[in-house]
Amino acid sequence: MALLWSVVDWYNDFMASGDSRVQNWLFMQGPAPTLSICLSYVLFVKYIGPFLMRNRAPLNIRWLMIFYNFAMVVISTYIFMELGFLGWFSKYNWKCQPVDYSGSPDATNMAHLAWWYYLSKFLEFTDTIFFVLRKKFSHISTLHVIHHGIMPMSVWWGVKFTPGGHSTFFAFVNCLVHIVMYFYYALAAIGPSMNKYLWWKKYMTAFQMVQFIAIFVHSFQLLFRECNYPRGFMWWIGFHAVLFWFLFADFYKNTYLKIKRARKASLNGSAYTNGKSKSNGIANGHANGNGVSKHNGTNGVIKNGSSVQNGHHVPSEPYTNGVTSNGHSNGVVHRTTTASTEND
C-alpha cells in the first residue's frame, strides 16, 4: 500500500512540474483524457465503426470531405505561418532553442499555438472516420491508425512540459507537409475530373519521409552540442521521427515500388513465353472436334469444329495438327486476342 501511495505522490509531483501556463487548459491536467480519446479512436475505426456499417450502404459525403480538407489546409497554413513568425522564420536558433517559460507575449503565444496544434491532432481523426463511413476499410491500414492514434498523445507531452523552443520544430515541419497533403486530398475529393492533376501522389509520400529525416536530424543534433533543452524530449521526438520514417518507407515500398516492378515485368515479357509471340499464327495445341483450339494458352473459338486448310478439308492430306495459316485454325477463328489482355 505504501508503494502505491508513493507512486501516486510521484505522479502528482511529476504532473505539477509541467509548464504552469498550460496547467488549467483543456486536457492538460494529466494524460488520461488524451489517452482515453486515442484508444477510443482505435476501437471505433477498427471495430465499432465497421460493425455499424456492415449492413449499410457507403455514405456519399463528397462535399463534406471537400470542405474538411480545404479547412485543414487553412488550419495547417495558419499554424505553420504563426510558428514561423513567432520563431522559426527568424527569432529561433535552428541549432539550439531552449524553451521560454516566461510570460512574454511571444512565449505565451507560442505556448497557445502548441496547444492548438495538439487539438488539431484530434481533428485529424476525421480522416479515418470518413473511411469508415464510406466503407473504405482497406484504407484503414496499420500505418494510418498508428500515425493518427499516437500523435495526440505524443504532442500532449510537449505541450505539457515544453510548449515552445526546440520542440516546436516538429509542428512547424509537420504543418508544412499537411498543407500539401490536405490540398491533394481536397482535389481528390472533387472527383475523377481532378485525376489528371494528381500525378504527384508518390512525391507527396516522399515529402512526408523527408519531413521525418529533417525532424530526426534536428532533434539528435543536440547529442553533439550543449543546449538548455530537456534531453528526454530530444529522444522522444527523435524516436517518433525514426518510427514514422520506417512506417512510411514500408508504405512507399509496398505501394509504389512493387507496382513499378510489376509493370516493368509485364512490359518485359509477362505477356510472352521464351520470346515467342502469342499471335504469331502458330497454335501450340491441337484443333479438336468441339471447335476449341488452344492458341498458346488462349482458347480460340472455332466456327466449324473441324481442322481444315483454306476452309476445305482435303481427304488425302492429314490435318495440320494445330498449324494455322495467317492465325486461323479450322477455317475461321472468332478471336486471336492474346491471353495477356483477355481470356476468351
Tab-separated table of C-alpha atoms in Angstrom:
chain	number	residue	atom	x	y	z
A	1	MET	CA	0.000	0.000	0.000
A	2	ALA	CA	2.859	2.323	0.817
A	3	LEU	CA	4.343	1.641	-2.601
A	4	LEU	CA	1.035	2.582	-4.258
A	5	TRP	CA	0.874	5.882	-2.421
A	6	SER	CA	4.488	6.568	-3.322
A	7	VAL	CA	3.650	6.080	-6.991
A	8	VAL	CA	0.622	8.371	-6.664
A	9	ASP	CA	2.714	11.065	-4.977
A	10	TRP	CA	5.389	10.755	-7.659
A	11	TYR	CA	2.756	11.070	-10.399
A	12	ASN	CA	1.185	14.162	-8.802
A	13	ASP	CA	4.579	15.812	-8.378
A	14	PHE	CA	5.523	14.944	-11.951
A	15	MET	CA	2.323	16.466	-13.355
A	16	ALA	CA	2.796	19.550	-11.197
A	17	SER	CA	6.273	20.040	-12.662
A	18	GLY	CA	4.765	20.823	-16.066
A	19	ASP	CA	4.519	24.310	-17.503
A	20	SER	CA	2.322	26.311	-15.116
A	21	ARG	CA	0.971	28.397	-18.010
A	22	VAL	CA	-0.858	25.399	-19.508
A	23	GLN	CA	-1.862	23.699	-16.277
A	24	ASN	CA	-5.537	24.691	-16.440
A	25	TRP	CA	-6.001	24.384	-20.211
A	26	LEU	CA	-8.260	21.683	-21.652
A	27	PHE	CA	-6.824	18.148	-21.209
A	28	MET	CA	-3.580	19.487	-19.738
A	29	GLN	CA	-4.049	18.309	-16.134
A	30	GLY	CA	-2.979	14.759	-16.941
A	31	PRO	CA	-2.587	12.280	-19.826
A	32	ALA	CA	-5.685	10.187	-19.031
A	33	PRO	CA	-8.220	12.155	-21.170
A	34	THR	CA	-5.928	12.194	-24.205
A	35	LEU	CA	-5.050	8.523	-23.843
A	36	SER	CA	-8.745	7.621	-23.495
A	37	ILE	CA	-9.677	9.525	-26.659
A	38	CYS	CA	-6.848	7.893	-28.636
A	39	LEU	CA	-7.855	4.399	-27.523
A	40	SER	CA	-11.496	5.159	-28.306
A	41	TYR	CA	-10.456	6.276	-31.781
A	42	VAL	CA	-8.643	2.991	-32.452
A	43	LEU	CA	-11.559	0.968	-31.089
A	44	PHE	CA	-14.075	2.840	-33.242
A	45	VAL	CA	-12.228	2.823	-36.579
A	46	LYS	CA	-11.062	-0.798	-36.307
A	47	TYR	CA	-14.106	-2.461	-34.746
A	48	ILE	CA	-17.177	-0.415	-33.802
A	49	GLY	CA	-17.402	1.642	-36.996
A	50	PRO	CA	-17.016	-1.277	-39.440
A	51	PHE	CA	-19.538	-3.278	-37.366
A	52	LEU	CA	-22.112	-0.473	-37.521
A	53	MET	CA	-21.586	-0.020	-41.271
A	54	ARG	CA	-21.603	-3.705	-42.226
A	55	ASN	CA	-25.237	-3.725	-43.424
A	56	ARG	CA	-25.383	-0.112	-44.564
A	57	ALA	CA	-24.568	1.429	-47.911
A	58	PRO	CA	-21.480	3.688	-48.087
A	59	LEU	CA	-22.352	7.301	-47.383
A	60	ASN	CA	-21.949	9.926	-50.087
A	61	ILE	CA	-20.070	12.648	-48.201
A	62	ARG	CA	-18.038	14.113	-51.056
A	63	TRP	CA	-18.904	17.756	-50.323
A	64	LEU	CA	-18.219	17.285	-46.614
A	65	MET	CA	-14.818	15.831	-47.481
A	66	ILE	CA	-14.019	18.716	-49.798
A	67	PHE	CA	-14.929	21.233	-47.097
A	68	TYR	CA	-12.978	19.366	-44.421
A	69	ASN	CA	-9.799	19.005	-46.474
A	70	PHE	CA	-9.735	22.642	-47.557
A	71	ALA	CA	-10.415	23.637	-43.927
A	72	MET	CA	-7.394	21.564	-42.863
A	73	VAL	CA	-5.297	23.368	-45.478
A	74	VAL	CA	-6.310	26.685	-43.889
A	75	ILE	CA	-5.671	25.451	-40.330
A	76	SER	CA	-2.280	23.971	-41.240
A	77	THR	CA	-1.274	27.134	-43.087
A	78	TYR	CA	-2.234	29.315	-40.117
A	79	ILE	CA	-0.271	27.239	-37.583
A	80	PHE	CA	2.725	26.993	-39.920
A	81	MET	CA	2.845	30.732	-40.505
A	82	GLU	CA	2.412	31.558	-36.819
A	83	LEU	CA	5.146	29.125	-35.812
A	84	GLY	CA	7.350	30.784	-38.398
A	85	PHE	CA	6.654	34.381	-37.350
A	86	LEU	CA	6.910	33.593	-33.634
A	87	GLY	CA	10.085	31.599	-34.019
A	88	TRP	CA	11.398	29.631	-36.948
A	89	PHE	CA	11.448	32.284	-39.656
A	90	SER	CA	13.939	34.442	-37.767
A	91	LYS	CA	13.731	34.523	-33.961
A	92	TYR	CA	14.626	30.917	-33.169
A	93	ASN	CA	18.058	29.319	-33.418
A	94	TRP	CA	17.908	26.247	-35.661
A	95	LYS	CA	20.773	24.600	-33.771
A	96	CYS	CA	19.595	25.100	-30.193
A	97	GLN	CA	16.456	26.798	-28.966
A	98	PRO	CA	15.615	26.494	-25.280
A	99	VAL	CA	12.001	26.803	-24.151
A	100	ASP	CA	10.975	30.278	-22.998
A	101	TYR	CA	8.777	29.744	-19.911
A	102	SER	CA	8.327	33.461	-19.270
A	103	GLY	CA	5.119	35.448	-19.587
A	104	SER	CA	6.351	37.435	-22.596
A	105	PRO	CA	3.821	37.831	-25.434
A	106	ASP	CA	5.859	35.729	-27.884
A	107	ALA	CA	6.449	32.924	-25.377
A	108	THR	CA	2.797	32.854	-24.302
A	109	ASN	CA	1.532	32.923	-27.870
A	110	MET	CA	3.872	30.063	-28.756
A	111	ALA	CA	2.506	28.007	-25.859
A	112	HIS	CA	-1.053	28.674	-27.044
A	113	LEU	CA	-0.084	27.753	-30.587
A	114	ALA	CA	1.434	24.462	-29.386
A	115	TRP	CA	-1.855	23.702	-27.619
A	116	TRP	CA	-3.900	24.445	-30.748
A	117	TYR	CA	-1.608	22.180	-32.738
A	118	TYR	CA	-2.257	19.457	-30.163
A	119	LEU	CA	-6.037	19.872	-30.550
A	120	SER	CA	-5.723	19.688	-34.350
A	121	LYS	CA	-4.404	16.128	-33.962
A	122	PHE	CA	-7.853	15.106	-32.694
A	123	LEU	CA	-9.465	16.810	-35.669
A	124	GLU	CA	-7.345	14.641	-37.963
A	125	PHE	CA	-9.202	11.572	-36.680
A	126	THR	CA	-11.843	12.669	-39.201
A	127	ASP	CA	-9.645	11.270	-41.979
A	128	THR	CA	-10.252	7.736	-40.733
A	129	ILE	CA	-13.887	8.302	-39.789
A	130	PHE	CA	-14.540	9.233	-43.416
A	131	PHE	CA	-13.033	5.894	-44.469
A	132	VAL	CA	-15.411	4.105	-42.101
A	133	LEU	CA	-18.487	5.994	-43.326
A	134	ARG	CA	-17.553	5.317	-46.954
A	135	LYS	CA	-16.725	1.668	-46.159
A	136	LYS	CA	-13.168	2.078	-47.433
A	137	PHE	CA	-11.938	-0.376	-44.815
A	138	SER	CA	-8.862	-1.368	-46.826
A	139	HIS	CA	-7.593	2.205	-46.393
A	140	ILE	CA	-7.562	1.842	-42.605
A	141	SER	CA	-4.080	0.386	-42.567
A	142	THR	CA	-1.812	-0.228	-39.597
A	143	LEU	CA	0.310	2.745	-40.668
A	144	HIS	CA	-2.730	5.007	-40.864
A	145	VAL	CA	-4.104	4.026	-37.436
A	146	ILE	CA	-0.734	4.180	-35.676
A	147	HIS	CA	0.108	7.537	-37.228
A	148	HIS	CA	-3.189	9.170	-36.254
A	149	GLY	CA	-3.712	7.308	-32.991
A	150	ILE	CA	-0.333	8.063	-31.467
A	151	MET	CA	0.060	11.709	-32.431
A	152	PRO	CA	-2.249	13.414	-29.848
A	153	MET	CA	-0.586	11.516	-27.008
A	154	SER	CA	2.884	12.302	-28.334
A	155	VAL	CA	2.152	16.013	-28.725
A	156	TRP	CA	0.481	16.195	-25.289
A	157	TRP	CA	3.818	15.684	-23.545
A	158	GLY	CA	5.391	18.513	-25.495
A	159	VAL	CA	2.585	20.942	-24.687
A	160	LYS	CA	2.574	19.912	-21.027
A	161	PHE	CA	6.306	20.313	-20.441
A	162	THR	CA	7.965	22.093	-23.403
A	163	PRO	CA	5.438	24.310	-25.242
A	164	GLY	CA	7.976	26.238	-27.270
A	165	GLY	CA	11.591	26.261	-28.344
A	166	HIS	CA	13.209	23.198	-29.901
A	167	SER	CA	10.047	21.078	-29.581
A	168	THR	CA	8.014	23.185	-31.980
A	169	PHE	CA	10.196	22.350	-34.985
A	170	PHE	CA	8.237	19.109	-35.290
A	171	ALA	CA	4.945	21.010	-35.555
A	172	PHE	CA	6.472	23.576	-37.911
A	173	VAL	CA	7.605	20.989	-40.482
A	174	ASN	CA	4.551	18.784	-39.990
A	175	CYS	CA	2.165	21.654	-40.753
A	176	LEU	CA	4.049	22.425	-43.972
A	177	VAL	CA	3.611	18.810	-45.065
A	178	HIS	CA	-0.072	18.893	-44.115
A	179	ILE	CA	-0.685	21.941	-46.281
A	180	VAL	CA	0.429	19.921	-49.295
A	181	MET	CA	-1.212	16.701	-48.147
A	182	TYR	CA	-4.682	18.094	-47.439
A	183	PHE	CA	-4.610	20.119	-50.644
A	184	TYR	CA	-4.046	16.848	-52.503
A	185	TYR	CA	-6.918	15.193	-50.604
A	186	ALA	CA	-9.201	18.138	-51.347
A	187	LEU	CA	-8.535	17.860	-55.077
A	188	ALA	CA	-9.024	14.095	-54.987
A	189	ALA	CA	-12.357	14.524	-53.184
A	190	ILE	CA	-13.685	16.711	-56.002
A	191	GLY	CA	-13.827	13.682	-58.275
A	192	PRO	CA	-12.322	11.983	-61.361
A	193	SER	CA	-12.067	15.300	-63.203
A	194	MET	CA	-9.092	16.097	-60.946
A	195	ASN	CA	-7.184	12.876	-61.614
A	196	LYS	CA	-5.001	14.475	-64.288
A	197	TYR	CA	-3.717	16.895	-61.647
A	198	LEU	CA	-2.906	14.193	-59.055
A	199	TRP	CA	0.126	12.568	-60.673
A	200	TRP	CA	2.337	13.679	-57.785
A	201	LYS	CA	0.919	11.387	-55.060
A	202	LYS	CA	4.102	9.344	-54.630
A	203	TYR	CA	6.139	12.557	-54.355
A	204	MET	CA	3.861	13.644	-51.522
A	205	THR	CA	4.698	10.420	-49.683
A	206	ALA	CA	8.387	11.062	-50.314
A	207	PHE	CA	7.929	14.583	-48.928
A	208	GLN	CA	6.483	13.078	-45.760
A	209	MET	CA	9.533	10.844	-45.419
A	210	VAL	CA	11.873	13.821	-45.883
A	211	GLN	CA	9.956	15.521	-43.084
A	212	PHE	CA	10.886	12.769	-40.628
A	213	ILE	CA	14.536	12.890	-41.670
A	214	ALA	CA	14.584	16.645	-41.014
A	215	ILE	CA	12.958	16.166	-37.585
A	216	PHE	CA	15.334	13.327	-36.747
A	217	VAL	CA	18.433	15.357	-37.663
A	218	HIS	CA	17.169	18.493	-35.927
A	219	SER	CA	16.416	16.610	-32.729
A	220	PHE	CA	19.513	14.431	-32.442
A	221	GLN	CA	21.936	17.228	-33.251
A	222	LEU	CA	21.633	18.051	-29.537
A	223	LEU	CA	23.671	14.917	-28.837
A	224	PHE	CA	26.676	16.854	-30.114
A	225	ARG	CA	26.130	20.288	-28.596
A	226	GLU	CA	25.154	21.772	-25.270
A	227	CYS	CA	21.658	23.223	-25.158
A	228	ASN	CA	19.409	24.164	-22.273
A	229	TYR	CA	16.702	21.826	-23.506
A	230	PRO	CA	15.461	18.599	-21.832
A	231	ARG	CA	17.348	15.692	-23.375
A	232	GLY	CA	14.443	13.378	-22.648
A	233	PHE	CA	12.330	15.271	-25.175
A	234	MET	CA	15.179	15.143	-27.661
A	235	TRP	CA	14.960	11.341	-27.503
A	236	TRP	CA	11.146	11.380	-27.513
A	237	ILE	CA	10.889	13.484	-30.681
A	238	GLY	CA	13.780	11.753	-32.424
A	239	PHE	CA	12.351	8.303	-31.679
A	240	HIS	CA	8.993	9.239	-33.209
A	241	ALA	CA	10.699	10.568	-36.330
A	242	VAL	CA	12.590	7.288	-36.779
A	243	LEU	CA	9.468	5.203	-36.152
A	244	PHE	CA	7.350	7.119	-38.643
A	245	TRP	CA	10.110	7.147	-41.248
A	246	PHE	CA	10.288	3.343	-41.262
A	247	LEU	CA	6.488	3.044	-41.370
A	248	PHE	CA	6.213	5.428	-44.301
A	249	ALA	CA	9.199	3.839	-46.060
A	250	ASP	CA	7.471	0.459	-45.849
A	251	PHE	CA	4.276	2.009	-47.216
A	252	TYR	CA	6.203	3.625	-50.083
A	253	LYS	CA	7.899	0.338	-50.960
A	254	ASN	CA	4.659	-1.667	-50.914
A	255	THR	CA	2.583	0.956	-52.699
A	256	TYR	CA	4.879	2.319	-55.401
A	257	LEU	CA	7.979	0.171	-55.861
A	258	LYS	CA	6.097	-3.129	-56.120
A	259	ILE	CA	3.691	-1.648	-58.646
A	260	LYS	CA	6.622	-0.291	-60.657
A	261	ARG	CA	8.370	-3.672	-60.657
A	262	ALA	CA	5.160	-5.471	-61.631
A	263	ARG	CA	4.549	-3.061	-64.506
A	264	LYS	CA	8.132	-3.444	-65.711
A	265	ALA	CA	7.861	-7.250	-65.592
A	266	SER	CA	4.653	-7.081	-67.581
A	267	LEU	CA	6.256	-4.934	-70.268
A	268	ASN	CA	9.400	-7.056	-70.451
A	269	GLY	CA	7.774	-10.386	-71.133
A	270	SER	CA	4.950	-11.312	-68.816
A	271	ALA	CA	2.753	-11.492	-71.911
A	272	TYR	CA	5.278	-13.685	-73.739
A	273	THR	CA	6.952	-17.002	-73.070
A	274	ASN	CA	10.526	-17.737	-74.158
A	275	GLY	CA	10.391	-14.927	-76.687
A	276	LYS	CA	7.539	-16.457	-78.688
A	277	SER	CA	4.682	-14.156	-79.604
A	278	LYS	CA	1.217	-15.406	-78.785
A	279	SER	CA	-0.149	-14.020	-82.017
A	280	ASN	CA	2.420	-15.439	-84.432
A	281	GLY	CA	-0.054	-17.683	-86.152
A	282	ILE	CA	1.244	-20.932	-84.594
A	283	ALA	CA	-1.176	-22.678	-82.265
A	284	ASN	CA	0.568	-24.876	-79.713
A	285	GLY	CA	-2.472	-27.029	-79.104
A	286	HIS	CA	-4.277	-29.398	-81.448
A	287	ALA	CA	-7.530	-28.402	-83.062
A	288	ASN	CA	-10.200	-30.586	-81.570
A	289	GLY	CA	-13.583	-31.808	-82.584
A	290	ASN	CA	-15.576	-29.463	-80.388
A	291	GLY	CA	-14.366	-26.356	-82.114
A	292	VAL	CA	-11.899	-25.108	-79.445
A	293	SER	CA	-8.279	-24.606	-80.383
A	294	LYS	CA	-5.660	-23.860	-77.718
A	295	HIS	CA	-3.779	-20.912	-79.048
A	296	ASN	CA	-0.706	-20.538	-76.752
A	297	GLY	CA	-2.873	-20.785	-73.683
A	298	THR	CA	-5.759	-18.765	-75.124
A	299	ASN	CA	-8.861	-20.643	-76.197
A	300	GLY	CA	-9.780	-19.620	-79.727
A	301	VAL	CA	-13.419	-20.397	-80.594
A	302	ILE	CA	-13.719	-22.090	-83.959
A	303	LYS	CA	-16.734	-21.852	-86.214
A	304	ASN	CA	-16.848	-25.201	-87.968
A	305	GLY	CA	-15.404	-27.516	-85.354
A	306	SER	CA	-13.072	-29.359	-87.750
A	307	SER	CA	-9.467	-28.847	-88.744
A	308	VAL	CA	-9.168	-27.615	-92.337
A	309	GLN	CA	-6.864	-25.627	-94.524
A	310	ASN	CA	-8.197	-22.711	-96.534
A	311	GLY	CA	-11.699	-23.660	-95.408
A	312	HIS	CA	-11.689	-27.117	-97.171
A	313	HIS	CA	-10.647	-30.486	-95.802
A	314	VAL	CA	-8.579	-32.494	-98.242
A	315	PRO	CA	-9.131	-36.236	-97.516
A	316	SER	CA	-5.778	-37.304	-98.852
A	317	GLU	CA	-3.917	-34.791	-96.681
A	318	PRO	CA	-3.526	-35.074	-92.935
A	319	TYR	CA	-4.849	-32.442	-90.614
A	320	THR	CA	-2.461	-29.611	-89.841
A	321	ASN	CA	-2.371	-30.607	-86.165
A	322	GLY	CA	-2.575	-27.086	-84.850
A	323	VAL	CA	-0.507	-25.348	-87.531
A	324	THR	CA	-2.551	-22.474	-88.869
A	325	SER	CA	-2.397	-20.148	-91.787
A	326	ASN	CA	-2.461	-16.409	-91.029
A	327	GLY	CA	-3.566	-17.052	-87.466
A	328	HIS	CA	-6.658	-19.098	-88.405
A	329	SER	CA	-7.447	-22.642	-87.295
A	330	ASN	CA	-10.342	-24.748	-88.633
A	331	GLY	CA	-11.049	-22.177	-91.297
A	332	VAL	CA	-12.141	-19.158	-89.230
A	333	VAL	CA	-11.290	-18.262	-85.652
A	334	HIS	CA	-13.564	-15.881	-83.818
A	335	ARG	CA	-10.708	-14.196	-81.917
A	336	THR	CA	-6.951	-14.131	-81.793
A	337	THR	CA	-6.642	-11.955	-78.660
A	338	THR	CA	-3.640	-12.860	-76.543
A	339	ALA	CA	-4.011	-14.214	-73.027
A	340	SER	CA	-2.244	-11.210	-71.571
A	341	THR	CA	-5.173	-8.941	-72.294
A	342	GLU	CA	-8.265	-11.074	-72.436
A	343	ASN	CA	-9.295	-14.656	-71.754
A	344	ASP	CA	-11.991	-15.915	-74.075
